[in-house]
mmCIF file of C-alpha atoms in Angstrom:
data_model
loop_
_atom_site.group_PDB
_atom_site.id
_atom_site.type_symbol
_atom_site.label_atom_id
_atom_site.label_comp_id
_atom_site.label_asym_id
_atom_site.label_seq_id
_atom_site.Cartn_x
_atom_site.Cartn_y
_atom_site.Cartn_z
ATOM 1 C CA MET A 32 -10.448 18.315 -11.565
ATOM 2 C CA PHE A 33 -8.927 17.409 -8.225
ATOM 3 C CA SER A 34 -5.240 16.476 -8.431
ATOM 4 C CA GLY A 35 -2.415 15.983 -5.997
ATOM 5 C CA ALA A 36 -0.229 13.468 -4.237
ATOM 6 C CA GLN A 37 0.518 11.846 -0.930
ATOM 7 C CA ILE A 38 4.314 11.962 -0.701
ATOM 8 C CA SER A 39 6.948 10.762 1.752
ATOM 9 C CA LEU A 40 10.689 11.316 1.877
ATOM 10 C CA TYR A 41 12.879 8.562 3.319
ATOM 11 C CA PRO A 42 16.522 9.503 4.006
ATOM 12 C CA MET A 43 18.359 6.362 5.140
ATOM 13 C CA THR A 44 20.333 8.052 7.924
ATOM 14 C CA ASP A 45 20.126 8.521 11.697
ATOM 15 C CA ASP A 46 19.627 12.224 10.893
ATOM 16 C CA PHE A 47 16.569 11.620 8.684
ATOM 17 C CA VAL A 48 14.666 14.409 10.429
ATOM 18 C CA GLY A 49 17.468 16.882 9.691
ATOM 19 C CA VAL A 50 17.625 15.916 6.012
ATOM 20 C CA ILE A 51 13.854 16.204 5.623
ATOM 21 C CA MET A 52 13.670 19.550 7.417
ATOM 22 C CA SER A 53 16.468 21.040 5.318
ATOM 23 C CA ALA A 54 14.930 19.765 2.050
ATOM 24 C CA LEU A 55 11.520 21.301 2.839
ATOM 25 C CA GLY A 56 12.855 24.740 1.911
ATOM 26 C CA ALA A 57 12.812 23.581 -1.710
ATOM 27 C CA LEU A 58 9.005 23.691 -1.554
ATOM 28 C CA ASP A 59 8.948 27.426 -0.721
ATOM 29 C CA PRO A 60 8.606 28.689 -4.329
ATOM 30 C CA TYR A 61 5.555 26.439 -4.777
ATOM 31 C CA ARG A 62 3.722 26.995 -1.505
ATOM 32 C CA ASP A 63 1.319 29.627 -2.876
ATOM 33 C CA HIS A 64 0.134 27.162 -5.502
ATOM 34 C CA LEU A 65 -0.244 24.075 -3.340
ATOM 35 C CA ARG A 66 -2.301 22.997 -0.373
ATOM 36 C CA ILE A 67 0.029 21.112 1.978
ATOM 37 C CA GLU A 68 -0.921 18.893 4.956
ATOM 38 C CA THR A 69 1.448 16.611 6.887
ATOM 39 C CA ASP A 70 0.828 13.714 9.265
ATOM 40 C CA ASP A 71 2.965 10.858 10.619
ATOM 41 C CA ILE A 72 2.932 8.859 7.382
ATOM 42 C CA SER A 73 2.882 11.293 4.433
ATOM 43 C CA THR A 74 2.457 14.836 3.208
ATOM 44 C CA LEU A 75 -0.509 15.771 1.032
ATOM 45 C CA LEU A 76 0.174 18.133 -1.852
ATOM 46 C CA VAL A 77 -2.942 19.378 -3.659
ATOM 47 C CA GLY A 78 -2.392 21.324 -6.878
ATOM 48 C CA PRO A 79 -2.119 21.047 -10.660
ATOM 49 C CA PRO A 80 0.456 18.701 -12.256
ATOM 50 C CA GLU A 81 2.550 21.609 -13.594
ATOM 51 C CA VAL A 82 3.207 22.666 -9.978
ATOM 52 C CA LEU A 83 3.139 19.244 -8.358
ATOM 53 C CA PHE A 84 5.889 17.554 -10.397
ATOM 54 C CA PRO A 85 8.444 20.406 -10.193
ATOM 55 C CA ALA A 86 7.741 20.696 -6.449
ATOM 56 C CA MET A 87 8.368 16.971 -5.905
ATOM 57 C CA ARG A 88 11.463 17.192 -8.138
ATOM 58 C CA ASP A 89 13.028 20.079 -6.212
ATOM 59 C CA LEU A 90 12.180 18.565 -2.827
ATOM 60 C CA PHE A 91 13.752 15.263 -3.799
ATOM 61 C CA ALA A 92 16.803 16.857 -5.435
ATOM 62 C CA ALA A 93 17.469 18.901 -2.284
ATOM 63 C CA ALA A 94 17.469 15.727 -0.185
ATOM 64 C CA ALA A 95 19.484 13.732 -2.749
ATOM 65 C CA ASN A 96 22.126 16.447 -2.960
ATOM 66 C CA THR A 97 23.032 15.855 0.697
ATOM 67 C CA GLY A 98 24.594 12.604 -0.574
ATOM 68 C CA THR A 99 22.373 10.496 1.687
ATOM 69 C CA HIS A 100 20.649 7.462 0.197
ATOM 70 C CA THR A 101 17.149 8.912 -0.052
ATOM 71 C CA VAL A 102 13.850 7.719 -1.493
ATOM 72 C CA LEU A 103 10.725 9.675 -2.378
ATOM 73 C CA SER A 104 7.525 7.655 -2.524
ATOM 74 C CA ALA A 105 4.337 9.170 -3.912
ATOM 75 C CA ALA A 106 0.747 8.220 -4.670
ATOM 76 C CA ILE A 107 -0.235 10.749 -7.348
ATOM 77 C CA SER A 108 -3.844 11.107 -8.491
ATOM 78 C CA ARG A 109 -6.092 13.113 -10.795
ATOM 79 C CA GLY A 110 -9.804 12.893 -11.412
ATOM 80 C CA CYS A 111 -10.634 10.584 -8.517
ATOM 81 C CA PRO A 112 -14.464 10.409 -8.465
ATOM 82 C CA GLY A 113 -14.511 10.475 -4.653
ATOM 83 C CA GLU A 114 -12.656 13.794 -4.358
ATOM 84 C CA PRO A 115 -14.262 17.251 -4.518
ATOM 85 C CA ASP A 116 -13.048 19.703 -7.155
ATOM 86 C CA ASP A 117 -10.672 22.427 -5.965
ATOM 87 C CA ALA A 118 -9.873 25.757 -7.642
ATOM 88 C CA ILE A 119 -6.175 25.359 -6.802
ATOM 89 C CA CYS A 120 -6.037 22.347 -9.149
ATOM 90 C CA VAL A 121 -7.032 24.105 -12.414
ATOM 91 C CA SER A 122 -4.525 22.905 -15.017
ATOM 92 C CA ALA A 123 -3.785 24.102 -18.541
ATOM 93 C CA GLN A 124 -2.565 20.581 -19.297
ATOM 94 C CA LEU A 125 -5.839 18.879 -18.491
ATOM 95 C CA SER A 126 -8.342 21.124 -20.266
ATOM 96 C CA GLY A 127 -9.571 21.193 -23.842
ATOM 97 C CA PRO A 128 -10.158 18.326 -26.266
ATOM 98 C CA ARG A 129 -7.842 15.306 -26.305
ATOM 99 C CA GLU A 130 -5.436 15.025 -29.225
ATOM 100 C CA PRO A 131 -4.665 11.733 -30.978
ATOM 101 C CA LEU A 132 -2.230 9.466 -29.150
ATOM 102 C CA GLU A 133 0.668 10.133 -31.569
ATOM 103 C CA GLN A 134 0.428 13.901 -31.006
ATOM 104 C CA ARG A 135 0.424 13.395 -27.265
ATOM 105 C CA LYS A 136 3.549 11.239 -27.513
ATOM 106 C CA ALA A 137 5.284 13.991 -29.530
ATOM 107 C CA ALA A 138 4.254 16.677 -27.020
ATOM 108 C CA SER A 139 5.593 14.492 -24.218
ATOM 109 C CA LEU A 140 8.985 14.090 -25.916
ATOM 110 C CA ALA A 141 9.186 17.860 -26.483
ATOM 111 C CA ALA A 142 8.501 18.490 -22.795
ATOM 112 C CA VAL A 143 11.286 16.133 -21.751
ATOM 113 C CA ALA A 144 13.716 17.768 -24.201
ATOM 114 C CA ALA A 145 12.918 21.152 -22.624
ATOM 115 C CA ALA A 146 13.447 19.970 -19.046
ATOM 116 C CA PRO A 147 16.038 21.779 -16.899
ATOM 117 C CA ASP A 148 19.306 20.036 -16.003
ATOM 118 C CA LEU A 149 19.544 19.653 -12.217
ATOM 119 C CA SER A 150 22.812 17.680 -12.313
ATOM 120 C CA THR A 151 21.173 15.217 -9.917
ATOM 121 C CA PRO A 152 21.270 11.625 -11.166
ATOM 122 C CA ILE A 153 18.326 9.572 -9.923
ATOM 123 C CA ALA A 154 16.585 6.266 -10.471
ATOM 124 C CA ALA A 155 12.813 6.010 -10.549
ATOM 125 C CA GLN A 156 10.141 3.431 -11.067
ATOM 126 C CA PHE A 157 6.451 3.905 -11.441
ATOM 127 C CA SER A 158 3.153 2.316 -12.349
ATOM 128 C CA LEU A 159 0.540 4.270 -14.302
ATOM 129 C CA TYR A 160 -3.064 3.302 -13.595
ATOM 130 C CA VAL A 161 -5.964 4.406 -15.813
ATOM 131 C CA MET A 162 -9.321 3.602 -14.234
ATOM 132 C CA GLY A 163 -12.852 3.212 -15.469
ATOM 133 C CA THR A 164 -12.249 2.918 -19.208
ATOM 134 C CA GLY A 165 -12.379 -0.219 -21.304
ATOM 135 C CA ASN A 166 -9.265 0.640 -23.337
ATOM 136 C CA HIS A 167 -6.953 1.480 -20.443
ATOM 137 C CA MET A 168 -4.201 -0.761 -21.797
ATOM 138 C CA ASP A 169 -4.127 1.152 -25.144
ATOM 139 C CA GLU A 170 -3.273 4.319 -23.262
ATOM 140 C CA ILE A 171 -0.690 2.497 -21.166
ATOM 141 C CA TYR A 172 0.986 0.933 -24.207
ATOM 142 C CA GLY A 173 1.033 4.403 -25.828
ATOM 143 C CA CYS A 174 2.685 5.770 -22.736
ATOM 144 C CA ILE A 175 5.267 2.956 -22.756
ATOM 145 C CA ASP A 176 6.117 3.854 -26.389
ATOM 146 C CA PHE A 177 6.785 7.425 -25.260
ATOM 147 C CA LEU A 178 8.857 6.248 -22.291
ATOM 148 C CA LYS A 179 11.083 4.109 -24.509
ATOM 149 C CA GLN A 180 11.940 7.214 -26.575
ATOM 150 C CA SER A 181 12.260 9.576 -23.587
ATOM 151 C CA GLY A 182 16.011 9.182 -23.088
ATOM 152 C CA VAL A 183 15.494 8.182 -19.435
ATOM 153 C CA PHE A 184 13.976 4.750 -20.040
ATOM 154 C CA ASP A 185 15.876 2.076 -18.124
ATOM 155 C CA ARG A 186 13.716 -1.042 -18.471
ATOM 156 C CA SER A 187 10.310 -2.592 -18.035
ATOM 157 C CA LYS A 188 9.876 -4.553 -14.831
ATOM 158 C CA ASN A 189 6.971 -6.593 -13.558
ATOM 159 C CA PHE A 190 4.181 -4.165 -12.576
ATOM 160 C CA CYS A 191 6.201 -1.007 -13.336
ATOM 161 C CA THR A 192 8.681 0.845 -15.538
ATOM 162 C CA LYS A 193 12.159 1.879 -14.369
ATOM 163 C CA LEU A 194 13.702 5.192 -15.380
ATOM 164 C CA GLY A 195 17.145 6.653 -14.801
ATOM 165 C CA GLY A 196 18.782 9.999 -15.540
ATOM 166 C CA ASP A 197 18.848 13.578 -14.355
ATOM 167 C CA ALA A 198 16.067 14.635 -11.993
ATOM 168 C CA GLY A 199 14.952 17.294 -14.507
ATOM 169 C CA ALA A 200 14.320 14.862 -17.352
ATOM 170 C CA VAL A 201 12.942 12.100 -15.122
ATOM 171 C CA PHE A 202 10.308 14.306 -13.476
ATOM 172 C CA ALA A 203 9.377 15.872 -16.848
ATOM 173 C CA THR A 204 8.854 12.337 -18.157
ATOM 174 C CA LEU A 205 6.698 11.418 -15.163
ATOM 175 C CA GLU A 206 4.593 14.588 -15.565
ATOM 176 C CA ALA A 207 3.996 13.838 -19.245
ATOM 177 C CA ALA A 208 3.060 10.230 -18.476
ATOM 178 C CA PHE A 209 0.560 11.469 -15.885
ATOM 179 C CA CYS A 210 -1.011 14.241 -17.993
ATOM 180 C CA GLN A 211 -0.878 13.024 -21.604
ATOM 181 C CA PHE A 212 -2.212 9.480 -21.241
ATOM 182 C CA GLY A 213 -5.644 8.341 -20.146
ATOM 183 C CA PRO A 214 -8.757 10.471 -20.670
ATOM 184 C CA PRO A 215 -8.257 14.146 -19.649
ATOM 185 C CA GLU A 216 -11.205 13.979 -17.268
ATOM 186 C CA GLY A 217 -10.496 10.404 -16.233
ATOM 187 C CA HIS A 218 -9.202 8.919 -13.009
ATOM 188 C CA VAL A 219 -5.459 8.401 -13.484
ATOM 189 C CA THR A 220 -2.904 7.586 -10.794
ATOM 190 C CA ILE A 221 0.821 6.954 -10.507
ATOM 191 C CA ASP A 222 2.533 4.853 -7.844
ATOM 192 C CA LEU A 223 6.028 6.379 -7.800
ATOM 193 C CA THR A 224 9.353 5.519 -6.180
ATOM 194 C CA VAL A 225 12.403 7.745 -6.765
ATOM 195 C CA SER A 226 15.827 6.850 -5.388
ATOM 196 C CA ALA A 227 19.260 8.506 -5.204
ATOM 197 C CA ASN A 228 22.632 7.488 -3.770
ATOM 198 C CA SER A 229 21.745 3.817 -3.370
ATOM 199 C CA PRO A 230 24.749 1.675 -2.428
ATOM 200 C CA THR A 231 23.261 -1.217 -4.431
ATOM 201 C CA PRO A 232 24.758 -1.443 -7.920
ATOM 202 C CA ARG A 233 22.289 -0.765 -10.715
ATOM 203 C CA THR A 234 21.341 -3.902 -12.611
ATOM 204 C CA MET B 192 -3.514 -15.114 -12.790
ATOM 205 C CA PHE B 193 -0.199 -13.346 -12.287
ATOM 206 C CA SER B 194 0.162 -11.691 -8.874
ATOM 207 C CA GLY B 195 2.945 -10.195 -6.855
ATOM 208 C CA ALA B 196 4.540 -6.992 -5.634
ATOM 209 C CA GLN B 197 7.504 -4.723 -6.024
ATOM 210 C CA ILE B 198 8.536 -3.963 -2.427
ATOM 211 C CA SER B 199 11.162 -1.818 -0.739
ATOM 212 C CA LEU B 200 12.181 -1.517 2.906
ATOM 213 C CA TYR B 201 13.412 1.858 4.160
ATOM 214 C CA PRO B 202 15.024 1.853 7.628
ATOM 215 C CA MET B 203 15.807 5.463 8.568
ATOM 216 C CA THR B 204 19.233 4.742 10.050
ATOM 217 C CA ASP B 205 22.892 4.886 9.008
ATOM 218 C CA ASP B 206 22.823 1.080 9.365
ATOM 219 C CA PHE B 207 19.952 0.627 6.891
ATOM 220 C CA VAL B 208 21.838 -2.174 5.115
ATOM 221 C CA GLY B 209 22.239 -4.078 8.396
ATOM 222 C CA VAL B 210 18.542 -3.731 9.292
ATOM 223 C CA ILE B 211 17.459 -4.893 5.836
ATOM 224 C CA MET B 212 19.851 -7.851 5.783
ATOM 225 C CA SER B 213 18.754 -9.024 9.231
ATOM 226 C CA ALA B 214 15.052 -8.693 8.341
ATOM 227 C CA LEU B 215 15.408 -10.755 5.161
ATOM 228 C CA GLY B 216 15.573 -13.931 7.261
ATOM 229 C CA ALA B 217 11.847 -13.453 7.909
ATOM 230 C CA LEU B 218 11.225 -14.367 4.258
ATOM 231 C CA ASP B 219 12.828 -17.811 4.630
ATOM 232 C CA PRO B 220 9.581 -19.719 5.411
ATOM 233 C CA TYR B 221 8.046 -18.311 2.223
ATOM 234 C CA ARG B 222 10.916 -18.688 -0.242
ATOM 235 C CA ASP B 223 9.679 -21.969 -1.747
ATOM 236 C CA HIS B 224 6.377 -20.318 -2.656
ATOM 237 C CA LEU B 225 7.703 -17.032 -4.069
ATOM 238 C CA ARG B 226 9.890 -15.954 -6.940
ATOM 239 C CA ILE B 227 12.201 -13.225 -5.610
ATOM 240 C CA GLU B 228 14.360 -10.803 -7.637
ATOM 241 C CA THR B 229 16.198 -7.753 -6.236
ATOM 242 C CA ASP B 230 17.721 -4.686 -7.905
ATOM 243 C CA ASP B 231 18.819 -1.251 -6.682
ATOM 244 C CA ILE B 232 15.286 0.103 -6.245
ATOM 245 C CA SER B 233 12.996 -2.744 -5.169
ATOM 246 C CA THR B 234 12.500 -6.457 -4.674
ATOM 247 C CA LEU B 235 10.007 -8.367 -6.802
ATOM 248 C CA LEU B 236 7.913 -10.983 -5.030
ATOM 249 C CA VAL B 237 5.814 -13.166 -7.340
ATOM 250 C CA GLY B 238 3.288 -15.472 -5.709
ATOM 251 C CA PRO B 239 -0.334 -15.786 -4.570
ATOM 252 C CA PRO B 240 -1.837 -13.259 -2.121
ATOM 253 C CA GLU B 241 -2.048 -15.830 0.694
ATOM 254 C CA VAL B 242 1.767 -16.080 0.618
ATOM 255 C CA LEU B 243 2.565 -12.519 -0.436
ATOM 256 C CA PHE B 244 0.816 -10.668 2.402
ATOM 257 C CA PRO B 245 2.150 -12.811 5.280
ATOM 258 C CA ALA B 246 5.642 -12.593 3.746
ATOM 259 C CA MET B 247 5.492 -8.775 3.573
ATOM 260 C CA ARG B 248 4.056 -8.705 7.106
ATOM 261 C CA ASP B 249 6.826 -10.817 8.615
ATOM 262 C CA LEU B 250 9.560 -8.966 6.716
ATOM 263 C CA PHE B 251 8.240 -5.611 7.897
ATOM 264 C CA ALA B 252 7.660 -6.768 11.484
ATOM 265 C CA ALA B 253 11.257 -8.051 11.688
ATOM 266 C CA ALA B 254 12.571 -4.641 10.634
ATOM 267 C CA ALA B 255 10.100 -2.730 12.833
ATOM 268 C CA ASN B 256 11.023 -4.791 15.880
ATOM 269 C CA THR B 257 14.578 -3.407 15.748
ATOM 270 C CA GLY B 258 12.982 -0.157 16.986
ATOM 271 C CA THR B 259 14.230 1.774 13.963
ATOM 272 C CA HIS B 260 11.803 4.065 12.156
ATOM 273 C CA THR B 261 11.147 1.863 9.124
ATOM 274 C CA VAL B 262 8.824 2.053 6.134
ATOM 275 C CA LEU B 263 7.761 -0.655 3.703
ATOM 276 C CA SER B 264 6.525 0.570 0.342
ATOM 277 C CA ALA B 265 4.864 -1.825 -2.092
ATOM 278 C CA ALA B 266 3.194 -1.818 -5.500
ATOM 279 C CA ILE B 267 0.986 -4.914 -5.339
ATOM 280 C CA SER B 268 -0.764 -6.238 -8.432
ATOM 281 C CA ARG B 269 -2.979 -9.047 -9.664
ATOM 282 C CA GLY B 270 -4.393 -9.760 -13.096
ATOM 283 C CA CYS B 271 -2.300 -7.210 -14.997
ATOM 284 C CA PRO B 272 -3.086 -7.870 -18.681
ATOM 285 C CA GLY B 273 0.562 -7.291 -19.639
ATOM 286 C CA GLU B 274 1.934 -10.030 -17.386
ATOM 287 C CA PRO B 275 2.219 -13.737 -18.308
ATOM 288 C CA ASP B 276 0.495 -16.277 -16.074
ATOM 289 C CA ASP B 277 2.703 -18.169 -13.642
ATOM 290 C CA ALA B 278 1.991 -21.496 -11.910
ATOM 291 C CA ILE B 279 3.468 -20.170 -8.640
ATOM 292 C CA CYS B 280 0.581 -17.653 -8.444
ATOM 293 C CA VAL B 281 -2.332 -20.124 -8.288
ATOM 294 C CA SER B 282 -4.577 -18.876 -5.481
ATOM 295 C CA ALA B 283 -7.525 -20.466 -3.705
ATOM 296 C CA GLN B 284 -8.769 -16.948 -2.960
ATOM 297 C CA LEU B 285 -9.041 -15.875 -6.578
ATOM 298 C CA SER B 286 -10.756 -18.892 -8.146
ATOM 299 C CA GLY B 287 -14.406 -19.855 -8.457
ATOM 300 C CA PRO B 288 -17.464 -17.630 -8.897
ATOM 301 C CA ARG B 289 -17.664 -14.224 -7.189
ATOM 302 C CA GLU B 290 -20.011 -13.933 -4.221
ATOM 303 C CA PRO B 291 -22.263 -10.899 -3.609
ATOM 304 C CA LEU B 292 -20.498 -7.862 -2.123
ATOM 305 C CA GLU B 293 -22.062 -8.308 1.344
ATOM 306 C CA GLN B 294 -20.761 -11.888 1.630
ATOM 307 C CA ARG B 295 -17.292 -10.736 0.627
ATOM 308 C CA LYS B 296 -17.370 -8.037 3.301
ATOM 309 C CA ALA B 297 -18.319 -10.652 5.914
ATOM 310 C CA ALA B 298 -15.558 -13.013 4.770
ATOM 311 C CA SER B 299 -13.081 -10.141 4.993
ATOM 312 C CA LEU B 300 -14.098 -9.312 8.569
ATOM 313 C CA ALA B 301 -13.781 -12.996 9.546
ATOM 314 C CA ALA B 302 -10.263 -13.118 8.097
ATOM 315 C CA VAL B 303 -9.211 -10.067 10.100
ATOM 316 C CA ALA B 304 -10.688 -11.527 13.298
ATOM 317 C CA ALA B 305 -8.624 -14.689 12.729
ATOM 318 C CA ALA B 306 -5.347 -12.811 12.153
ATOM 319 C CA PRO B 307 -2.373 -13.631 14.409
ATOM 320 C CA ASP B 308 -1.223 -11.101 17.018
ATOM 321 C CA LEU B 309 2.345 -10.035 16.230
ATOM 322 C CA SER B 310 2.509 -7.433 19.040
ATOM 323 C CA THR B 311 3.918 -5.017 16.472
ATOM 324 C CA PRO B 312 1.969 -1.751 16.255
ATOM 325 C CA ILE B 313 2.113 -0.208 12.786
ATOM 326 C CA ALA B 314 0.506 2.504 10.686
ATOM 327 C CA ALA B 315 -0.399 1.928 7.062
ATOM 328 C CA GLN B 316 -2.004 3.732 4.201
ATOM 329 C CA PHE B 317 -3.022 2.415 0.849
ATOM 330 C CA SER B 318 -4.910 3.080 -2.335
ATOM 331 C CA LEU B 319 -6.897 0.299 -4.020
ATOM 332 C CA TYR B 320 -7.173 0.563 -7.792
ATOM 333 C CA VAL B 321 -9.648 -1.514 -9.830
ATOM 334 C CA MET B 322 -9.011 -1.184 -13.561
ATOM 335 C CA GLY B 323 -10.979 -1.787 -16.700
ATOM 336 C CA THR B 324 -14.469 -2.019 -15.248
ATOM 337 C CA GLY B 325 -17.204 0.586 -15.381
ATOM 338 C CA ASN B 326 -18.304 0.065 -11.772
ATOM 339 C CA HIS B 327 -14.892 0.273 -10.117
ATOM 340 C CA MET B 328 -16.107 2.812 -7.558
ATOM 341 C CA ASP B 329 -18.877 0.408 -6.353
ATOM 342 C CA GLU B 330 -16.217 -2.134 -5.451
ATOM 343 C CA ILE B 331 -14.076 0.541 -3.805
ATOM 344 C CA TYR B 332 -16.977 1.880 -1.738
ATOM 345 C CA GLY B 333 -17.760 -1.726 -0.711
ATOM 346 C CA CYS B 334 -14.174 -2.136 0.356
ATOM 347 C CA ILE B 335 -14.277 1.118 2.336
ATOM 348 C CA ASP B 336 -17.367 -0.186 4.191
ATOM 349 C CA PHE B 337 -15.381 -3.278 5.172
ATOM 350 C CA LEU B 338 -12.382 -1.190 6.220
ATOM 351 C CA LYS B 339 -14.489 0.963 8.519
ATOM 352 C CA GLN B 340 -15.606 -2.186 10.362
ATOM 353 C CA SER B 341 -12.186 -3.871 10.346
ATOM 354 C CA GLY B 342 -11.019 -2.594 13.741
ATOM 355 C CA VAL B 343 -7.861 -1.124 12.183
ATOM 356 C CA PHE B 344 -9.488 1.756 10.283
ATOM 357 C CA ASP B 345 -7.865 5.062 11.184
ATOM 358 C CA ARG B 346 -9.323 7.537 8.684
ATOM 359 C CA SER B 347 -9.932 8.366 5.056
ATOM 360 C CA LYS B 348 -7.383 10.712 3.517
ATOM 361 C CA ASN B 349 -7.200 12.253 0.076
ATOM 362 C CA PHE B 350 -6.316 9.477 -2.398
ATOM 363 C CA CYS B 351 -5.955 6.760 0.249
ATOM 364 C CA THR B 352 -7.126 5.136 3.472
ATOM 365 C CA LYS B 353 -5.084 5.088 6.665
ATOM 366 C CA LEU B 354 -4.997 2.072 8.970
ATOM 367 C CA GLY B 355 -3.421 1.510 12.359
ATOM 368 C CA GLY B 356 -3.058 -1.480 14.667
ATOM 369 C CA ASP B 357 -1.158 -4.700 15.062
ATOM 370 C CA ALA B 358 0.755 -5.907 12.001
ATOM 371 C CA GLY B 359 -1.283 -9.136 12.011
ATOM 372 C CA ALA B 360 -4.670 -7.428 11.697
ATOM 373 C CA VAL B 361 -3.419 -4.691 9.370
ATOM 374 C CA PHE B 362 -1.919 -7.097 6.824
ATOM 375 C CA ALA B 363 -4.981 -9.377 7.027
ATOM 376 C CA THR B 364 -7.108 -6.323 6.252
ATOM 377 C CA LEU B 365 -4.900 -5.400 3.296
ATOM 378 C CA GLU B 366 -5.025 -8.960 1.939
ATOM 379 C CA ALA B 367 -8.832 -9.003 2.142
ATOM 380 C CA ALA B 368 -9.064 -5.608 0.428
ATOM 381 C CA PHE B 369 -6.852 -6.894 -2.372
ATOM 382 C CA CYS B 370 -8.592 -10.266 -2.881
ATOM 383 C CA GLN B 371 -12.250 -9.682 -2.079
ATOM 384 C CA PHE B 372 -12.954 -6.502 -4.040
ATOM 385 C CA GLY B 373 -12.830 -5.983 -7.770
ATOM 386 C CA PRO B 374 -13.529 -8.789 -10.250
ATOM 387 C CA PRO B 375 -11.663 -12.047 -9.403
ATOM 388 C CA GLU B 376 -10.018 -12.126 -12.840
ATOM 389 C CA GLY B 377 -9.676 -8.327 -13.014
ATOM 390 C CA HIS B 378 -6.659 -6.077 -12.820
ATOM 391 C CA VAL B 379 -6.456 -4.839 -9.228
ATOM 392 C CA THR B 380 -3.542 -3.057 -7.591
ATOM 393 C CA ILE B 381 -2.627 -1.579 -4.211
ATOM 394 C CA ASP B 382 -0.193 1.266 -3.590
ATOM 395 C CA LEU B 383 0.903 0.568 -0.003
ATOM 396 C CA THR B 384 2.947 2.389 2.618
ATOM 397 C CA VAL B 385 3.505 0.812 6.055
ATOM 398 C CA SER B 386 5.329 2.645 8.816
ATOM 399 C CA ALA B 387 6.579 1.840 12.326
ATOM 400 C CA ASN B 388 8.434 3.782 15.020
ATOM 401 C CA SER B 389 7.832 7.203 13.451
ATOM 402 C CA PRO B 390 8.886 10.074 15.721
ATOM 403 C CA THR B 391 6.048 12.184 14.294
ATOM 404 C CA PRO B 392 2.973 12.130 16.535
ATOM 405 C CA ARG B 393 -0.051 10.456 14.982
ATOM 406 C CA THR B 394 -2.757 12.913 14.008
#
């Protein structure tokens, strides 16, 4: 199954190029397991979710830890029918038979509990889209149940869910939402915004 | 049908607050027709597509015309089953019976041809998601056909389509993609990134 993301990093500073260039080093441990292509609007990362989410996490944390108000925006996708398969995308998380929804919620909570602590507080919001299945809202409501127990749930908003907490737990929660809900071979996407160091008070 | 967007404006400058505050005046002509709520991560706009897209266009153009490298990111949605209906969202574009795909493509091209010229060159990329219908890829391929004839098509990328041109034509194209494809009462979303004044050469 083809999986990956189009990501962009937005440091709100005159030196945005410097912040981006210095943060890119955080991708080095992942480069052998990702295909990476950059243009003027985003960077494509192609690879399995278990590489993709930690790579986005470490890239964002590196930028956030400069203290600059920085946002990461990502369009994350798996199983898009229009995309060719790619050997680099083979994922242990997306193979084998699908367990019942309750088991997948429990596995998701265990993954979040095991997440590393990056000591990087972030806010995030995302929309999970499950395409081409009649019961897509069942999977989404199951995912929302998990999110509410994740420890990083902030609140439901129109069109999306807002999270807040350490980058480790937040990205583990996002990875579980992406992998554990919707059919394993289905077309599932996330529209993600992650923010750190915003001067606007949290509401 | 409930429709709207969660939007964020990212000016890549130390004075990002100043750029955002000055651009917000561009929303004034639309305020009576939108419900607007802001927090630390995004601004919710609730209203029909024929108000929503011009409002996003004028907000982004105001920020882009400062010359700052600026990005608008938006999660745009209509017909989400989890959202209550709202009288402010009533849309002439999303009522009545659905025409055949070819007629909708022609109507989309006519709308782009009639778009105002804002003399604001921008780049955009977006993903169109059509949920809960077995033939969602037919509608997406129909939309891609329209995009290729729109005059602002740049190229297909993994997970998304890239556009480039004047803000008037680009936002008219996005509005047509959002309204004319997918079932009129269906759940359709767009994950949108719009960029201006990037120092990175276009590829």
